[in-house]
């Protein structure tokens, strides 16, 4: 098992402090930027600002998705439901996955327990996220390295500090609006600068 790829240590919400390695980080940048762009699109449409991209072993994007919880369901897209997360949108679009172990899921925000579990059950080989979610992320409930379905999945948290900051600033108003006081406190602790002065639902 390789629970943390391209990282010097496990994520700080699992075992302690972590220091991202510059090795391999640049290859993630374009896909993480696209996930963040999709997150901004979600915000403009009235949904939570989270985006995701599924990429094959050659670097080709095979599916794109974004949060659609605040939007009507259509024949093509799931919506208006608690399962309409960005990662689930990606998987619904991708359909049956071929060689899933060679796929990488890029997300603007650490996946929740549902989306992380779905990724593992679909045998996606790698998950990379721009920004940690100290409250809603799966790692708060069950350390990614301890997840029984994640033993063959490489986890790459926050490989690019610039994009981590961008993602945290983008999601912070939603975190304040949607999470309980305890959850918002964890966000304030993790991202003090990005959450400073944030108002709930601020656009």
JSON list of C-alpha atoms in Angstrom, two decimals:
[
{"chain": "A", "resi": 1, "resn": "UNK", "atom": "CA", "xyz": [0.00, 0.00, 0.00]},
{"chain": "A", "resi": 2, "resn": "UNK", "atom": "CA", "xyz": [1.12, 3.53, -0.70]},
{"chain": "A", "resi": 3, "resn": "UNK", "atom": "CA", "xyz": [-1.38, 5.71, 1.21]},
{"chain": "A", "resi": 4, "resn": "UNK", "atom": "CA", "xyz": [0.37, 8.99, 0.49]},
{"chain": "A", "resi": 5, "resn": "UNK", "atom": "CA", "xyz": [2.08, 9.54, -2.85]},
{"chain": "A", "resi": 6, "resn": "UNK", "atom": "CA", "xyz": [4.65, 12.31, -3.37]},
{"chain": "A", "resi": 7, "resn": "UNK", "atom": "CA", "xyz": [4.41, 13.33, 0.28]},
{"chain": "A", "resi": 8, "resn": "UNK", "atom": "CA", "xyz": [7.06, 13.33, 2.97]},
{"chain": "A", "resi": 9, "resn": "UNK", "atom": "CA", "xyz": [4.59, 12.22, 5.63]},
{"chain": "A", "resi": 10, "resn": "UNK", "atom": "CA", "xyz": [0.96, 11.37, 6.19]},
{"chain": "A", "resi": 11, "resn": "UNK", "atom": "CA", "xyz": [-1.59, 14.23, 6.22]},
{"chain": "A", "resi": 12, "resn": "UNK", "atom": "CA", "xyz": [-1.72, 16.31, 9.39]},
{"chain": "A", "resi": 13, "resn": "UNK", "atom": "CA", "xyz": [-5.37, 15.35, 10.02]},
{"chain": "A", "resi": 14, "resn": "UNK", "atom": "CA", "xyz": [-4.24, 11.71, 10.26]},
{"chain": "A", "resi": 15, "resn": "UNK", "atom": "CA", "xyz": [-0.95, 11.48, 12.09]},
{"chain": "A", "resi": 16, "resn": "UNK", "atom": "CA", "xyz": [0.80, 14.82, 12.43]},
{"chain": "A", "resi": 17, "resn": "UNK", "atom": "CA", "xyz": [2.35, 17.60, 10.38]},
{"chain": "A", "resi": 18, "resn": "UNK", "atom": "CA", "xyz": [3.00, 17.02, 6.71]},
{"chain": "A", "resi": 19, "resn": "UNK", "atom": "CA", "xyz": [5.37, 18.69, 4.30]},
{"chain": "A", "resi": 20, "resn": "UNK", "atom": "CA", "xyz": [4.45, 18.46, 0.60]},
{"chain": "A", "resi": 21, "resn": "UNK", "atom": "CA", "xyz": [7.21, 17.34, -1.72]},
{"chain": "A", "resi": 22, "resn": "UNK", "atom": "CA", "xyz": [7.81, 19.28, -4.94]},
{"chain": "A", "resi": 23, "resn": "UNK", "atom": "CA", "xyz": [8.38, 15.97, -6.72]},
{"chain": "A", "resi": 24, "resn": "UNK", "atom": "CA", "xyz": [5.52, 15.30, -9.09]},
{"chain": "A", "resi": 25, "resn": "UNK", "atom": "CA", "xyz": [3.46, 18.26, -7.92]},
{"chain": "A", "resi": 26, "resn": "UNK", "atom": "CA", "xyz": [3.63, 20.10, -11.25]},
{"chain": "A", "resi": 27, "resn": "UNK", "atom": "CA", "xyz": [1.97, 17.21, -13.10]},
{"chain": "A", "resi": 28, "resn": "UNK", "atom": "CA", "xyz": [-1.10, 17.66, -10.94]},
{"chain": "A", "resi": 29, "resn": "UNK", "atom": "CA", "xyz": [-1.43, 21.41, -11.44]},
{"chain": "A", "resi": 30, "resn": "UNK", "atom": "CA", "xyz": [-3.44, 21.62, -14.67]},
{"chain": "A", "resi": 31, "resn": "UNK", "atom": "CA", "xyz": [-6.04, 19.12, -13.49]},
{"chain": "A", "resi": 32, "resn": "UNK", "atom": "CA", "xyz": [-6.40, 20.70, -10.07]},
{"chain": "A", "resi": 33, "resn": "UNK", "atom": "CA", "xyz": [-6.84, 24.10, -11.71]},
{"chain": "A", "resi": 34, "resn": "UNK", "atom": "CA", "xyz": [-9.62, 22.65, -13.87]},
{"chain": "A", "resi": 35, "resn": "UNK", "atom": "CA", "xyz": [-11.28, 21.19, -10.77]},
{"chain": "A", "resi": 36, "resn": "UNK", "atom": "CA", "xyz": [-11.15, 24.62, -9.14]},
{"chain": "A", "resi": 37, "resn": "UNK", "atom": "CA", "xyz": [-12.64, 26.21, -12.27]},
{"chain": "A", "resi": 38, "resn": "UNK", "atom": "CA", "xyz": [-15.51, 23.72, -12.10]},
{"chain": "A", "resi": 39, "resn": "UNK", "atom": "CA", "xyz": [-15.94, 24.59, -8.43]},
{"chain": "A", "resi": 40, "resn": "UNK", "atom": "CA", "xyz": [-16.34, 28.26, -9.32]},
{"chain": "A", "resi": 41, "resn": "UNK", "atom": "CA", "xyz": [-18.92, 27.27, -11.94]},
{"chain": "A", "resi": 42, "resn": "UNK", "atom": "CA", "xyz": [-20.87, 25.39, -9.27]},
{"chain": "A", "resi": 43, "resn": "UNK", "atom": "CA", "xyz": [-20.88, 28.48, -7.08]},
{"chain": "A", "resi": 44, "resn": "UNK", "atom": "CA", "xyz": [-22.22, 30.58, -9.95]},
{"chain": "A", "resi": 45, "resn": "UNK", "atom": "CA", "xyz": [-25.02, 28.04, -10.46]},
{"chain": "A", "resi": 46, "resn": "UNK", "atom": "CA", "xyz": [-26.05, 28.09, -6.79]},
{"chain": "A", "resi": 47, "resn": "UNK", "atom": "CA", "xyz": [-24.39, 24.86, -5.67]},
{"chain": "A", "resi": 48, "resn": "UNK", "atom": "CA", "xyz": [-21.47, 24.19, -3.34]},
{"chain": "A", "resi": 49, "resn": "UNK", "atom": "CA", "xyz": [-18.11, 25.20, -4.86]},
{"chain": "A", "resi": 50, "resn": "UNK", "atom": "CA", "xyz": [-16.54, 21.81, -5.51]},
{"chain": "A", "resi": 51, "resn": "UNK", "atom": "CA", "xyz": [-15.27, 20.43, -8.82]},
{"chain": "A", "resi": 52, "resn": "UNK", "atom": "CA", "xyz": [-13.68, 17.17, -9.93]},
{"chain": "A", "resi": 53, "resn": "UNK", "atom": "CA", "xyz": [-11.91, 15.70, -12.95]},
{"chain": "A", "resi": 54, "resn": "UNK", "atom": "CA", "xyz": [-11.17, 12.05, -13.77]},
{"chain": "A", "resi": 55, "resn": "UNK", "atom": "CA", "xyz": [-7.97, 11.47, -15.75]},
{"chain": "A", "resi": 56, "resn": "UNK", "atom": "CA", "xyz": [-6.57, 8.32, -17.35]},
{"chain": "A", "resi": 57, "resn": "UNK", "atom": "CA", "xyz": [-3.01, 7.07, -17.24]},
{"chain": "A", "resi": 58, "resn": "UNK", "atom": "CA", "xyz": [-1.99, 9.12, -20.28]},
{"chain": "A", "resi": 59, "resn": "UNK", "atom": "CA", "xyz": [-3.27, 12.35, -18.74]},
{"chain": "A", "resi": 60, "resn": "UNK", "atom": "CA", "xyz": [-6.45, 12.52, -20.82]},
{"chain": "A", "resi": 61, "resn": "UNK", "atom": "CA", "xyz": [-9.56, 13.82, -19.06]},
{"chain": "A", "resi": 62, "resn": "UNK", "atom": "CA", "xyz": [-12.32, 11.22, -19.37]},
{"chain": "A", "resi": 63, "resn": "UNK", "atom": "CA", "xyz": [-14.97, 12.93, -17.22]},
{"chain": "A", "resi": 64, "resn": "UNK", "atom": "CA", "xyz": [-15.64, 16.25, -15.54]},
{"chain": "A", "resi": 65, "resn": "UNK", "atom": "CA", "xyz": [-18.05, 16.96, -12.71]},
{"chain": "A", "resi": 66, "resn": "UNK", "atom": "CA", "xyz": [-19.11, 19.54, -10.19]},
{"chain": "A", "resi": 67, "resn": "UNK", "atom": "CA", "xyz": [-21.40, 19.83, -7.22]},
{"chain": "A", "resi": 68, "resn": "UNK", "atom": "CA", "xyz": [-25.06, 20.12, -8.30]},
{"chain": "A", "resi": 69, "resn": "UNK", "atom": "CA", "xyz": [-26.86, 19.87, -4.96]},
{"chain": "A", "resi": 70, "resn": "UNK", "atom": "CA", "xyz": [-28.49, 23.27, -5.47]},
{"chain": "A", "resi": 71, "resn": "UNK", "atom": "CA", "xyz": [-29.64, 22.62, -9.03]},
{"chain": "A", "resi": 72, "resn": "UNK", "atom": "CA", "xyz": [-32.53, 20.77, -10.62]},
{"chain": "A", "resi": 73, "resn": "UNK", "atom": "CA", "xyz": [-32.01, 17.20, -11.73]},
{"chain": "A", "resi": 74, "resn": "UNK", "atom": "CA", "xyz": [-32.01, 16.62, -15.47]},
{"chain": "A", "resi": 75, "resn": "UNK", "atom": "CA", "xyz": [-31.98, 13.59, -17.75]},
{"chain": "A", "resi": 76, "resn": "UNK", "atom": "CA", "xyz": [-28.22, 14.03, -18.15]},
{"chain": "A", "resi": 77, "resn": "UNK", "atom": "CA", "xyz": [-27.16, 15.09, -14.66]},
{"chain": "A", "resi": 78, "resn": "UNK", "atom": "CA", "xyz": [-28.04, 14.20, -11.10]},
{"chain": "A", "resi": 79, "resn": "UNK", "atom": "CA", "xyz": [-29.11, 17.22, -9.06]},
{"chain": "A", "resi": 80, "resn": "UNK", "atom": "CA", "xyz": [-31.25, 18.49, -6.21]},
{"chain": "A", "resi": 81, "resn": "UNK", "atom": "CA", "xyz": [-30.07, 15.62, -4.00]},
{"chain": "A", "resi": 82, "resn": "UNK", "atom": "CA", "xyz": [-27.55, 15.06, -1.25]},
{"chain": "A", "resi": 83, "resn": "UNK", "atom": "CA", "xyz": [-25.66, 12.61, -3.49]},
{"chain": "A", "resi": 84, "resn": "UNK", "atom": "CA", "xyz": [-25.11, 15.23, -6.22]},
{"chain": "A", "resi": 85, "resn": "UNK", "atom": "CA", "xyz": [-21.50, 15.79, -5.22]},
{"chain": "A", "resi": 86, "resn": "UNK", "atom": "CA", "xyz": [-18.80, 16.62, -7.76]},
{"chain": "A", "resi": 87, "resn": "UNK", "atom": "CA", "xyz": [-17.14, 13.22, -7.53]},
{"chain": "A", "resi": 88, "resn": "UNK", "atom": "CA", "xyz": [-20.42, 11.38, -7.97]},
{"chain": "A", "resi": 89, "resn": "UNK", "atom": "CA", "xyz": [-21.21, 13.59, -10.96]},
{"chain": "A", "resi": 90, "resn": "UNK", "atom": "CA", "xyz": [-17.89, 12.47, -12.46]},
{"chain": "A", "resi": 91, "resn": "UNK", "atom": "CA", "xyz": [-18.60, 8.80, -11.88]},
{"chain": "A", "resi": 92, "resn": "UNK", "atom": "CA", "xyz": [-22.12, 9.02, -13.30]},
{"chain": "A", "resi": 93, "resn": "UNK", "atom": "CA", "xyz": [-20.68, 10.66, -16.43]},
{"chain": "A", "resi": 94, "resn": "UNK", "atom": "CA", "xyz": [-17.82, 8.18, -16.78]},
{"chain": "A", "resi": 95, "resn": "UNK", "atom": "CA", "xyz": [-20.00, 5.08, -16.54]},
{"chain": "A", "resi": 96, "resn": "UNK", "atom": "CA", "xyz": [-18.20, 1.75, -16.38]},
{"chain": "A", "resi": 97, "resn": "UNK", "atom": "CA", "xyz": [-14.52, 2.37, -15.72]},
{"chain": "A", "resi": 98, "resn": "UNK", "atom": "CA", "xyz": [-11.87, 0.56, -17.73]},
{"chain": "A", "resi": 99, "resn": "UNK", "atom": "CA", "xyz": [-8.53, -0.02, -15.98]},
{"chain": "A", "resi": 100, "resn": "UNK", "atom": "CA", "xyz": [-9.64, 2.04, -12.95]},
{"chain": "A", "resi": 101, "resn": "UNK", "atom": "CA", "xyz": [-6.33, 1.42, -11.20]},
{"chain": "A", "resi": 102, "resn": "UNK", "atom": "CA", "xyz": [-4.73, 3.67, -13.83]},
{"chain": "A", "resi": 103, "resn": "UNK", "atom": "CA", "xyz": [-7.17, 6.54, -13.21]},
{"chain": "A", "resi": 104, "resn": "UNK", "atom": "CA", "xyz": [-6.65, 9.63, -11.08]},
{"chain": "A", "resi": 105, "resn": "UNK", "atom": "CA", "xyz": [-9.50, 11.59, -9.52]},
{"chain": "A", "resi": 106, "resn": "UNK", "atom": "CA", "xyz": [-8.66, 15.27, -9.05]},
{"chain": "A", "resi": 107, "resn": "UNK", "atom": "CA", "xyz": [-10.89, 17.30, -6.73]},
{"chain": "A", "resi": 108, "resn": "UNK", "atom": "CA", "xyz": [-10.89, 20.87, -5.53]},
{"chain": "A", "resi": 109, "resn": "UNK", "atom": "CA", "xyz": [-11.71, 19.71, -1.99]},
{"chain": "A", "resi": 110, "resn": "UNK", "atom": "CA", "xyz": [-10.95, 16.58, 0.02]},
{"chain": "A", "resi": 111, "resn": "UNK", "atom": "CA", "xyz": [-13.74, 14.07, -0.73]},
{"chain": "A", "resi": 112, "resn": "UNK", "atom": "CA", "xyz": [-16.33, 13.22, 1.89]},
{"chain": "A", "resi": 113, "resn": "UNK", "atom": "CA", "xyz": [-16.81, 9.70, 3.23]},
{"chain": "A", "resi": 114, "resn": "UNK", "atom": "CA", "xyz": [-19.38, 8.91, 0.52]},
{"chain": "A", "resi": 115, "resn": "UNK", "atom": "CA", "xyz": [-17.23, 10.07, -2.39]},
{"chain": "A", "resi": 116, "resn": "UNK", "atom": "CA", "xyz": [-14.02, 8.65, -0.99]},
{"chain": "A", "resi": 117, "resn": "UNK", "atom": "CA", "xyz": [-15.72, 5.31, -0.43]},
{"chain": "A", "resi": 118, "resn": "UNK", "atom": "CA", "xyz": [-17.17, 5.32, -3.94]},
{"chain": "A", "resi": 119, "resn": "UNK", "atom": "CA", "xyz": [-13.73, 6.04, -5.37]},
{"chain": "A", "resi": 120, "resn": "UNK", "atom": "CA", "xyz": [-12.26, 3.09, -3.50]},
{"chain": "A", "resi": 121, "resn": "UNK", "atom": "CA", "xyz": [-15.08, 0.70, -4.40]},
{"chain": "A", "resi": 122, "resn": "UNK", "atom": "CA", "xyz": [-14.64, 1.66, -8.05]},
{"chain": "A", "resi": 123, "resn": "UNK", "atom": "CA", "xyz": [-10.92, 0.90, -7.59]},
{"chain": "A", "resi": 124, "resn": "UNK", "atom": "CA", "xyz": [-9.70, 4.34, -8.70]},
{"chain": "A", "resi": 125, "resn": "UNK", "atom": "CA", "xyz": [-5.94, 4.21, -8.42]},
{"chain": "A", "resi": 126, "resn": "UNK", "atom": "CA", "xyz": [-5.21, 7.69, -7.12]},
{"chain": "A", "resi": 127, "resn": "UNK", "atom": "CA", "xyz": [-7.04, 10.63, -5.53]},
{"chain": "A", "resi": 128, "resn": "UNK", "atom": "CA", "xyz": [-5.54, 14.12, -5.51]},
{"chain": "A", "resi": 129, "resn": "UNK", "atom": "CA", "xyz": [-7.19, 17.14, -3.88]},
{"chain": "A", "resi": 130, "resn": "UNK", "atom": "CA", "xyz": [-6.28, 20.80, -3.83]},
{"chain": "A", "resi": 131, "resn": "UNK", "atom": "CA", "xyz": [-7.61, 21.70, -0.38]},
{"chain": "A", "resi": 132, "resn": "UNK", "atom": "CA", "xyz": [-8.21, 19.75, 2.80]},
{"chain": "A", "resi": 133, "resn": "UNK", "atom": "CA", "xyz": [-11.63, 19.67, 4.44]},
{"chain": "A", "resi": 134, "resn": "UNK", "atom": "CA", "xyz": [-10.96, 19.32, 8.17]},
{"chain": "A", "resi": 135, "resn": "UNK", "atom": "CA", "xyz": [-14.66, 18.85, 8.93]},
{"chain": "A", "resi": 136, "resn": "UNK", "atom": "CA", "xyz": [-16.42, 17.30, 5.93]},
{"chain": "A", "resi": 137, "resn": "UNK", "atom": "CA", "xyz": [-13.49, 15.33, 4.56]},
{"chain": "A", "resi": 138, "resn": "UNK", "atom": "CA", "xyz": [-13.44, 11.56, 4.92]},
{"chain": "A", "resi": 139, "resn": "UNK", "atom": "CA", "xyz": [-10.14, 11.73, 6.78]},
{"chain": "A", "resi": 140, "resn": "UNK", "atom": "CA", "xyz": [-11.74, 13.25, 9.88]},
{"chain": "A", "resi": 141, "resn": "UNK", "atom": "CA", "xyz": [-14.00, 10.23, 10.33]},
{"chain": "A", "resi": 142, "resn": "UNK", "atom": "CA", "xyz": [-11.65, 7.52, 9.14]},
{"chain": "A", "resi": 143, "resn": "UNK", "atom": "CA", "xyz": [-8.01, 8.08, 8.30]},
{"chain": "A", "resi": 144, "resn": "UNK", "atom": "CA", "xyz": [-7.51, 7.46, 4.61]},
{"chain": "A", "resi": 145, "resn": "UNK", "atom": "CA", "xyz": [-4.66, 5.05, 5.32]},
{"chain": "A", "resi": 146, "resn": "UNK", "atom": "CA", "xyz": [-6.94, 3.05, 7.65]},
{"chain": "A", "resi": 147, "resn": "UNK", "atom": "CA", "xyz": [-9.90, 2.84, 5.26]},
{"chain": "A", "resi": 148, "resn": "UNK", "atom": "CA", "xyz": [-10.34, -0.88, 4.45]},
{"chain": "A", "resi": 149, "resn": "UNK", "atom": "CA", "xyz": [-11.31, -0.12, 0.84]},
{"chain": "A", "resi": 150, "resn": "UNK", "atom": "CA", "xyz": [-8.41, 2.32, 0.33]},
{"chain": "A", "resi": 151, "resn": "UNK", "atom": "CA", "xyz": [-5.53, -0.09, 0.63]},
{"chain": "A", "resi": 152, "resn": "UNK", "atom": "CA", "xyz": [-4.74, 0.03, -3.10]},
{"chain": "A", "resi": 153, "resn": "UNK", "atom": "CA", "xyz": [-5.47, 3.75, -3.58]},
{"chain": "A", "resi": 154, "resn": "UNK", "atom": "CA", "xyz": [-2.72, 6.37, -3.57]},
{"chain": "A", "resi": 155, "resn": "UNK", "atom": "CA", "xyz": [-3.73, 9.54, -1.74]},
{"chain": "A", "resi": 156, "resn": "UNK", "atom": "CA", "xyz": [-2.13, 12.87, -2.65]},
{"chain": "A", "resi": 157, "resn": "UNK", "atom": "CA", "xyz": [-3.40, 15.68, -0.39]},
{"chain": "A", "resi": 158, "resn": "UNK", "atom": "CA", "xyz": [-2.71, 19.33, -1.19]},
{"chain": "A", "resi": 159, "resn": "UNK", "atom": "CA", "xyz": [0.38, 19.00, -3.41]},
{"chain": "A", "resi": 160, "resn": "UNK", "atom": "CA", "xyz": [0.43, 22.71, -4.38]},
{"chain": "A", "resi": 161, "resn": "UNK", "atom": "CA", "xyz": [0.24, 25.32, -1.58]},
{"chain": "A", "resi": 162, "resn": "UNK", "atom": "CA", "xyz": [-0.96, 28.07, -3.94]},
{"chain": "A", "resi": 163, "resn": "UNK", "atom": "CA", "xyz": [-3.92, 26.01, -5.07]},
{"chain": "A", "resi": 164, "resn": "UNK", "atom": "CA", "xyz": [-4.63, 24.85, -1.53]},
{"chain": "A", "resi": 165, "resn": "UNK", "atom": "CA", "xyz": [-5.01, 28.50, -0.52]},
{"chain": "A", "resi": 166, "resn": "UNK", "atom": "CA", "xyz": [-7.20, 29.23, -3.54]},
{"chain": "A", "resi": 167, "resn": "UNK", "atom": "CA", "xyz": [-9.47, 26.30, -2.79]},
{"chain": "A", "resi": 168, "resn": "UNK", "atom": "CA", "xyz": [-9.74, 27.17, 0.89]},
{"chain": "A", "resi": 169, "resn": "UNK", "atom": "CA", "xyz": [-10.70, 30.76, 0.12]},
{"chain": "A", "resi": 170, "resn": "UNK", "atom": "CA", "xyz": [-13.28, 29.55, -2.39]},
{"chain": "A", "resi": 171, "resn": "UNK", "atom": "CA", "xyz": [-14.94, 27.07, -0.05]},
{"chain": "A", "resi": 172, "resn": "UNK", "atom": "CA", "xyz": [-14.64, 28.97, 3.25]},
{"chain": "A", "resi": 173, "resn": "UNK", "atom": "CA", "xyz": [-18.00, 30.82, 2.96]},
{"chain": "A", "resi": 174, "resn": "UNK", "atom": "CA", "xyz": [-19.75, 27.52, 2.30]},
{"chain": "A", "resi": 175, "resn": "UNK", "atom": "CA", "xyz": [-17.99, 25.93, 5.25]},
{"chain": "A", "resi": 176, "resn": "UNK", "atom": "CA", "xyz": [-19.23, 28.70, 7.52]},
{"chain": "A", "resi": 177, "resn": "UNK", "atom": "CA", "xyz": [-22.76, 28.42, 6.15]},
{"chain": "A", "resi": 178, "resn": "UNK", "atom": "CA", "xyz": [-23.11, 24.64, 6.04]},
{"chain": "A", "resi": 179, "resn": "UNK", "atom": "CA", "xyz": [-21.04, 23.31, 8.92]},
{"chain": "A", "resi": 180, "resn": "UNK", "atom": "CA", "xyz": [-21.84, 23.44, 12.63]},
{"chain": "A", "resi": 181, "resn": "UNK", "atom": "CA", "xyz": [-19.80, 25.66, 14.94]},
{"chain": "A", "resi": 182, "resn": "UNK", "atom": "CA", "xyz": [-17.41, 22.81, 15.66]},
{"chain": "A", "resi": 183, "resn": "UNK", "atom": "CA", "xyz": [-16.80, 22.29, 11.95]},
{"chain": "A", "resi": 184, "resn": "UNK", "atom": "CA", "xyz": [-16.23, 25.98, 11.31]},
{"chain": "A", "resi": 185, "resn": "UNK", "atom": "CA", "xyz": [-13.80, 26.06, 14.23]},
{"chain": "A", "resi": 186, "resn": "UNK", "atom": "CA", "xyz": [-11.77, 23.31, 12.59]},
{"chain": "A", "resi": 187, "resn": "UNK", "atom": "CA", "xyz": [-11.73, 25.30, 9.36]},
{"chain": "A", "resi": 188, "resn": "UNK", "atom": "CA", "xyz": [-10.58, 28.41, 11.25]},
{"chain": "A", "resi": 189, "resn": "UNK", "atom": "CA", "xyz": [-7.82, 26.39, 12.85]},
{"chain": "A", "resi": 190, "resn": "UNK", "atom": "CA", "xyz": [-6.67, 24.80, 9.59]},
{"chain": "A", "resi": 191, "resn": "UNK", "atom": "CA", "xyz": [-6.99, 27.90, 7.38]},
{"chain": "A", "resi": 192, "resn": "UNK", "atom": "CA", "xyz": [-6.85, 31.00, 9.61]},
{"chain": "A", "resi": 193, "resn": "UNK", "atom": "CA", "xyz": [-5.96, 33.47, 6.85]},
{"chain": "A", "resi": 194, "resn": "UNK", "atom": "CA", "xyz": [-8.47, 32.14, 4.32]},
{"chain": "A", "resi": 195, "resn": "UNK", "atom": "CA", "xyz": [-11.33, 32.17, 6.85]},
{"chain": "A", "resi": 196, "resn": "UNK", "atom": "CA", "xyz": [-10.58, 35.56, 8.39]},
{"chain": "A", "resi": 197, "resn": "UNK", "atom": "CA", "xyz": [-13.58, 37.85, 8.01]},
{"chain": "A", "resi": 198, "resn": "UNK", "atom": "CA", "xyz": [-15.61, 35.32, 6.01]},
{"chain": "A", "resi": 199, "resn": "UNK", "atom": "CA", "xyz": [-19.38, 35.64, 6.14]},
{"chain": "A", "resi": 200, "resn": "UNK", "atom": "CA", "xyz": [-21.66, 32.66, 5.63]},
{"chain": "A", "resi": 201, "resn": "UNK", "atom": "CA", "xyz": [-22.65, 32.22, 2.00]},
{"chain": "A", "resi": 202, "resn": "UNK", "atom": "CA", "xyz": [-20.49, 35.19, 0.97]},
{"chain": "A", "resi": 203, "resn": "UNK", "atom": "CA", "xyz": [-20.00, 35.37, -2.79]}
]
